[in-house]
XYZ file of C-alpha atoms in Angstrom:
462
model
C -0.019 0.090 -0.103
C 1.407 3.133 -0.945
C 0.169 6.923 -1.756
C -0.053 8.372 -5.421
C -0.575 12.125 -5.997
C -2.760 12.277 -8.839
C -2.601 14.915 -11.871
C -0.577 17.426 -10.192
C 1.944 19.748 -12.020
C 5.229 18.532 -10.595
C 7.882 21.602 -10.031
C 11.464 21.067 -9.685
C 14.377 23.516 -9.870
C 14.793 22.796 -13.642
C 11.503 21.268 -14.673
C 7.696 21.821 -14.687
C 5.337 19.021 -16.038
C 2.139 17.416 -15.226
C 2.505 13.739 -13.405
C 1.192 11.458 -11.105
C 3.615 10.735 -8.030
C 3.904 7.341 -6.326
C 5.226 6.906 -2.738
C 6.157 3.859 -1.027
C 7.472 3.643 2.384
C 9.508 7.060 2.736
C 10.700 7.469 -0.688
C 9.328 8.416 -3.986
C 8.853 5.155 -6.024
C 7.430 6.515 -9.581
C 6.804 9.386 -11.535
C 4.416 9.488 -14.655
C 1.190 9.660 -16.541
C -1.737 7.685 -15.245
C 0.325 5.691 -12.478
C -2.067 2.506 -11.926
C -3.670 2.870 -8.427
C -3.671 -0.562 -6.178
C -6.045 -2.253 -3.682
C -5.151 0.033 -0.407
C -3.485 3.021 -1.984
C -4.054 6.255 -0.638
C -5.400 8.889 -3.493
C -4.411 12.456 -3.322
C -6.127 14.674 -5.844
C -3.712 17.500 -7.300
C -5.420 18.705 -10.073
C -4.566 22.548 -10.521
C -2.251 22.047 -7.314
C 1.880 22.402 -7.615
C 3.832 19.508 -6.251
C 6.978 21.077 -4.723
C 9.754 19.197 -3.037
C 9.649 20.257 0.717
C 11.309 23.497 1.708
C 14.991 23.437 3.334
C 15.448 26.513 5.851
C 19.112 26.710 6.017
C 19.233 29.055 8.958
C 17.613 28.828 12.257
C 18.284 28.952 16.003
C 15.866 26.887 18.238
C 16.142 27.177 22.032
C 19.032 29.315 22.033
C 20.756 30.584 24.819
C 21.279 34.264 23.764
C 21.703 37.722 25.241
C 20.465 36.730 28.522
C 17.545 34.763 27.593
C 16.511 31.588 25.535
C 14.871 31.955 21.915
C 11.113 31.198 22.223
C 10.779 28.283 19.884
C 12.133 25.090 21.056
C 12.715 22.162 18.909
C 9.044 20.853 18.935
C 6.996 24.202 18.509
C 9.835 25.378 16.184
C 9.786 22.586 13.825
C 5.984 22.421 14.152
C 5.848 25.774 12.563
C 8.204 25.252 9.906
C 6.456 22.043 8.727
C 3.134 23.617 8.593
C 4.931 26.290 6.551
C 6.035 24.015 3.842
C 9.463 23.666 5.319
C 10.323 19.957 5.822
C 13.842 20.057 6.858
C 15.906 22.713 8.786
C 19.227 23.449 9.845
C 20.150 24.570 13.202
C 23.142 26.404 14.425
C 25.194 24.285 17.477
C 26.852 27.264 19.347
C 29.650 25.640 21.789
C 30.566 27.546 24.918
C 33.881 28.814 24.887
C 36.675 26.382 26.124
C 34.565 23.394 25.970
C 34.566 20.476 23.411
C 32.819 20.868 20.273
C 31.535 17.136 20.870
C 29.775 18.303 24.155
C 27.756 20.949 22.082
C 26.766 18.466 19.569
C 25.510 16.331 22.088
C 23.558 18.823 23.877
C 21.948 20.251 20.589
C 21.054 16.292 19.806
C 19.426 16.090 23.452
C 16.994 19.133 22.306
C 16.283 17.786 19.134
C 16.357 13.901 19.097
C 12.818 12.473 19.586
C 11.118 15.734 19.493
C 11.350 17.374 16.445
C 8.555 17.093 13.686
C 10.591 18.031 10.682
C 13.818 16.696 9.769
C 16.643 18.604 11.035
C 20.599 18.896 10.307
C 23.193 20.980 12.273
C 25.866 23.659 11.563
C 28.542 24.134 13.980
C 29.915 27.434 15.209
C 33.345 28.304 15.816
C 33.544 30.979 18.250
C 37.430 30.294 19.065
C 40.015 28.513 17.638
C 43.067 26.341 18.798
C 44.713 22.973 18.336
C 42.167 21.228 20.292
C 39.404 22.570 18.295
C 41.205 21.804 15.253
C 41.512 17.920 16.163
C 38.017 17.818 16.468
C 36.627 19.338 13.312
C 37.504 16.259 11.040
C 35.640 13.916 13.857
C 32.546 16.552 13.696
C 32.442 15.764 9.693
C 32.444 12.202 10.536
C 29.450 12.624 12.499
C 27.270 13.962 9.924
C 27.986 18.006 10.406
C 30.285 19.018 7.451
C 29.191 23.061 7.865
C 30.834 25.405 9.907
C 30.188 28.926 10.822
C 32.438 31.765 12.145
C 31.347 35.362 13.038
C 32.866 38.628 12.375
C 30.689 40.371 14.696
C 29.473 39.911 18.291
C 32.912 41.362 19.821
C 33.856 39.911 23.163
C 31.283 36.947 22.738
C 31.298 35.178 19.356
C 33.655 36.936 16.862
C 36.835 36.077 15.836
C 39.681 37.538 14.387
C 41.155 37.169 10.698
C 44.169 34.878 11.734
C 41.623 32.500 13.670
C 39.435 32.885 10.294
C 42.150 31.744 8.040
C 42.959 28.662 10.416
C 39.280 27.607 10.172
C 39.355 27.917 6.619
C 42.136 25.746 5.886
C 40.966 22.982 8.683
C 37.421 22.915 7.270
C 38.648 22.485 3.855
C 40.916 20.035 4.603
C 38.346 17.915 6.498
C 36.033 18.157 3.373
C 33.654 20.885 5.067
C 32.228 24.094 4.380
C 32.418 27.546 6.075
C 29.993 30.131 6.557
C 30.056 33.575 8.090
C 28.129 36.062 9.615
C 29.673 39.041 7.495
C 29.460 42.664 9.672
C 32.460 44.539 10.941
C 32.338 43.801 14.689
C 34.538 46.601 15.783
C 32.622 49.555 13.508
C 29.497 48.165 15.277
C 31.141 48.461 18.818
C 32.370 52.202 18.007
C 28.925 53.451 16.785
C 26.942 51.372 19.770
C 29.011 53.308 21.933
C 28.526 56.772 20.535
C 24.903 56.468 20.363
C 24.517 55.329 23.845
C 26.928 57.815 25.179
C 24.681 60.194 23.236
C 21.553 59.215 25.215
C 20.119 57.165 21.669
C 18.808 54.281 23.295
C 15.997 53.571 21.086
C 15.532 50.624 18.690
C 16.392 52.883 15.847
C 19.779 53.098 17.095
C 20.029 49.395 16.771
C 19.894 49.897 12.867
C 21.981 52.945 12.772
C 24.949 51.151 14.550
C 24.981 48.271 12.327
C 25.296 50.366 8.977
C 25.289 48.336 5.657
C 28.976 49.373 5.044
C 29.729 47.334 8.029
C 28.359 44.605 6.224
C 30.029 45.279 2.742
C 33.196 45.565 4.389
C 33.055 42.040 6.378
C 32.126 40.429 3.029
C 34.675 41.880 1.195
C 37.333 40.922 4.121
C 35.971 37.391 4.111
C 35.896 36.462 0.478
C 39.589 37.758 0.430
C 40.648 35.569 3.295
C 38.741 32.863 1.473
C 40.604 33.524 -1.911
C 43.742 33.435 0.276
C 43.074 29.826 1.399
C 41.606 28.743 -1.553
C 38.270 27.752 0.055
C 34.824 28.602 -0.791
C 32.742 30.783 1.502
C 29.053 30.698 2.382
C 27.740 34.213 3.515
C 24.555 33.712 5.882
C 21.904 36.467 6.097
C 23.222 38.705 3.346
C 20.899 41.719 4.016
C 21.472 44.298 1.512
C 22.824 46.053 -1.786
C 26.514 46.862 -0.746
C 27.128 43.310 0.626
C 25.457 41.929 -2.374
C 27.855 44.375 -4.847
C 30.767 42.516 -2.838
C 29.183 39.093 -3.781
C 28.766 40.111 -7.332
C 32.579 41.584 -7.600
C 33.755 38.130 -5.946
C 31.617 35.802 -8.332
C 33.285 37.887 -11.491
C 36.837 37.579 -10.006
C 35.813 33.568 -9.848
C 36.363 33.454 -5.852
C 34.059 30.610 -4.346
C 30.988 32.437 -2.713
C 27.529 31.486 -2.178
C 25.128 34.000 -0.635
C 21.995 33.458 1.520
C 19.361 35.737 2.407
C 16.038 35.752 4.404
C 12.345 37.305 3.758
C 12.905 39.728 6.032
C 15.688 41.411 4.016
C 13.384 41.199 1.049
C 10.286 42.679 2.212
C 10.728 44.486 5.609
C 12.295 48.240 5.370
C 14.214 49.762 7.745
C 11.913 52.697 8.711
C 9.870 50.003 11.409
C 12.576 50.862 13.623
C 11.290 54.525 13.635
C 7.842 53.712 15.068
C 6.724 55.312 17.798
C 7.607 53.964 21.286
C 9.200 50.594 21.518
C 7.567 48.565 18.574
C 10.725 48.875 16.584
C 12.270 46.352 19.000
C 10.183 43.659 17.079
C 12.409 43.985 14.352
C 16.017 44.094 15.918
C 18.230 41.535 14.291
C 21.788 41.456 13.108
C 22.315 42.247 10.468
C 19.221 44.898 10.506
C 16.678 45.453 8.007
C 17.940 47.757 5.131
C 16.169 51.077 3.663
C 13.670 50.341 1.062
C 15.898 50.740 -1.898
C 17.846 47.665 -0.796
C 14.740 45.184 -1.075
C 14.219 45.237 -5.024
C 18.117 44.796 -5.262
C 17.744 41.820 -3.074
C 15.197 40.241 -4.982
C 17.201 41.037 -8.545
C 20.017 39.182 -6.480
C 17.874 36.147 -6.192
C 16.340 36.315 -10.061
C 20.057 36.740 -11.638
C 21.460 33.912 -9.333
C 23.893 35.829 -7.214
C 21.701 34.852 -3.946
C 21.347 30.795 -3.775
C 19.279 30.225 -0.827
C 16.651 31.984 1.394
C 16.786 30.847 4.989
C 15.383 32.462 8.001
C 17.549 33.502 10.615
C 14.615 32.015 12.821
C 15.468 33.267 16.350
C 12.294 34.563 18.015
C 11.905 36.356 21.390
C 8.650 37.448 22.893
C 7.890 41.103 22.522
C 6.921 41.070 26.262
C 9.222 39.458 28.535
C 12.255 39.209 26.624
C 12.440 42.018 24.007
C 11.549 44.636 26.609
C 14.852 43.402 28.188
C 16.186 46.497 25.891
C 13.532 48.999 26.876
C 16.304 51.200 28.212
C 18.948 50.349 25.759
C 18.828 48.814 22.137
C 22.262 46.928 22.770
C 20.278 45.032 25.191
C 17.319 44.220 22.934
C 17.777 40.295 21.982
C 18.312 40.018 18.506
C 16.097 37.952 16.243
C 12.596 37.502 14.771
C 10.266 34.309 14.062
C 10.119 33.398 10.544
C 10.407 29.703 10.222
C 6.707 29.210 9.334
C 6.341 31.951 6.940
C 9.360 31.744 4.637
C 7.848 29.117 1.919
C 4.401 30.978 1.187
C 6.138 34.589 1.509
C 8.819 33.417 -1.380
C 5.841 32.152 -3.427
C 3.459 35.263 -2.798
C 6.148 38.154 -3.391
C 8.513 36.330 -5.417
C 6.296 33.886 -7.771
C 3.063 35.597 -7.835
C 4.611 38.881 -8.029
C 6.553 37.804 -11.224
C 9.914 38.404 -9.341
C 11.385 34.804 -9.789
C 9.966 31.807 -11.778
C 8.386 28.977 -10.099
C 11.903 27.012 -10.957
C 13.937 29.442 -9.033
C 11.347 29.587 -6.292
C 12.226 25.680 -5.669
C 15.928 26.578 -6.202
C 16.176 28.865 -3.448
C 13.714 27.258 -1.017
C 15.187 23.932 -1.353
C 17.180 22.205 -4.109
C 20.311 24.497 -3.751
C 20.188 24.364 -0.209
C 20.039 20.255 -0.614
C 23.083 20.741 -2.927
C 25.155 22.965 -1.171
C 24.671 21.165 2.043
C 25.356 17.543 0.862
C 21.489 16.449 0.990
C 20.760 16.113 -2.596
C 19.045 14.115 -4.199
C 17.743 12.348 -1.071
C 16.608 15.948 -0.082
C 15.460 18.936 -2.538
C 13.856 17.410 -5.302
C 11.050 15.463 -6.597
C 12.795 12.328 -7.646
C 12.274 8.375 -7.851
C 14.363 7.320 -4.787
C 14.751 10.466 -3.089
C 12.602 11.074 0.268
C 8.815 11.839 -0.338
C 9.166 15.199 1.174
C 6.403 16.924 -0.955
C 4.089 19.927 -0.488
C 0.828 19.994 -2.435
C 0.288 23.598 -2.978
C -3.017 25.255 -4.213
C -1.933 28.441 -5.969
C -5.638 29.697 -5.718
C -5.675 29.447 -1.944
C -5.446 32.689 0.177
C -4.361 33.550 3.742
C -2.976 36.359 6.043
C -0.351 36.292 8.508
C -0.859 36.689 12.028
C 0.420 36.251 15.210
C -3.142 34.525 16.313
C -2.750 31.887 13.777
C 0.726 31.315 13.759
C 2.380 27.978 14.958
C 5.488 30.280 16.270
C 5.882 30.161 20.044
C 5.996 33.839 20.187
C 3.796 36.774 20.906
C 4.009 38.887 17.846
C 4.361 38.393 14.325
C 7.121 40.148 11.920
C 4.801 39.989 9.022
C 1.585 40.884 10.529
C -1.238 41.317 8.086
C 0.962 40.295 4.954
C -1.483 38.821 2.453
C -0.329 35.354 1.085
C -1.474 34.009 -2.326
C -1.647 30.162 -2.404
C -1.917 27.442 0.388
C 0.029 24.394 1.594
C -2.667 21.852 1.160
C -1.074 18.822 1.869
C 2.405 18.329 3.171
C 4.283 14.935 3.697
C 7.759 14.254 5.574
C 9.325 11.214 4.208
C 5.764 9.813 2.769
C 3.984 10.385 5.944
C 1.132 13.335 6.137
C 2.210 16.133 8.247
C -0.485 18.345 6.998
C -3.726 17.029 5.400
C -6.332 19.055 3.719
C -4.930 22.116 5.579
C -4.854 20.809 8.959
C -1.625 19.779 11.113
C -1.800 16.046 11.915
C 2.202 15.256 12.559
C 3.393 13.833 15.489
C 5.924 14.886 17.812
C 9.143 12.933 17.109
C 8.501 12.149 13.436
C 11.607 14.463 12.478
C 14.747 12.683 12.484
C 18.618 14.008 12.298
C 20.141 14.227 8.402
C 23.699 13.287 8.603
C 25.506 14.796 5.761
C 28.869 13.133 4.270
C 30.132 16.540 2.396
C 29.518 20.232 1.682
C 30.269 21.762 -1.296
C 29.433 24.212 -4.225
C 26.429 23.749 -6.737
C 27.878 21.890 -9.670
């Protein structure tokens, strides 16, 4: 007994065609016209629907201790929000305590996630220090299925590493067969501006944005890419936020430097003037890097359409407006950084990308799923609709309508960064490895259905 999706329009990164899709167990077993229905098979009628590969969110922070508190979504609520919104696999960042073994942090993240998540998950590992002991552990982490690592060029005094350390991380990870990503902001510029504004009594959320200028991102992107070129290693830029950093990516690509850029829905849809609202409302949008002025947004969409930006993650790191964000009511520097977005990404990209004519259906699949699977070593098991691949599928009704609201979200947080955004299309059915997580728009997944996806390599898109 299997499941057959009948008469849908299959959309991959390269093709769009009408076909039936058969699922047996956890995998797609056949794709073709008029597939026979056997006794006991479950049939899903998908006429007029798209059949997409399940989304892959490359960038999340669930249950993360940060800035004196813990992000509001754990691996239960966060993964539930993900899969309800069309994301069947997400990639969370393991952040070790300084001076402690990397393996200890990996074990801690497995304890948070294993047996609890309802979507599949993988891990990246942050490197916030570098010495001989850490260098010795990196090959073992790669062997444990985590071949992607992250460095910070910001958060001075906490997570930031210097250029010499980053050179060593690039070399060591490269030798182990892994991929390095980077949070690209100039931490020293940010510290100088933060101190300046606070000394002037400028404490409102607006000054978070003003203390993280686009130039700080562009400088760090430039420097990070020169270090990558120096070491002969590729570099993945996480959450690229604006046109100045994008210009550095374009220049590097023109020179043949191996660079992959990721952005997030907030940098495509939310303008920086949200920080300038009366009172403390702007705190809802405090994140690093911050939102950019409105003229940056369309440039970021162009970056996706022209292939300079390869993936769209979320940097999902939610904090409640009341009880967490308000820790910074007297100083923007104490507002926990991050927004909820893991459940919104898929449909926002369809509505404001595909339906708005900014990107094609195939580009939508590329940036929400396929490119991530290829870059991070999960393809073709994940990221496509293909025989033998995991049956992670979204049956999407393009005629559906919805609206984002904190009242209906699955995020475990008291506000939505995209409150009131109209949505075109609706995830009607969602399957994770052949099992329904959403059926006829209703969430039916079971806690613990998600599993860890070990990866054997990371690399550039072919």
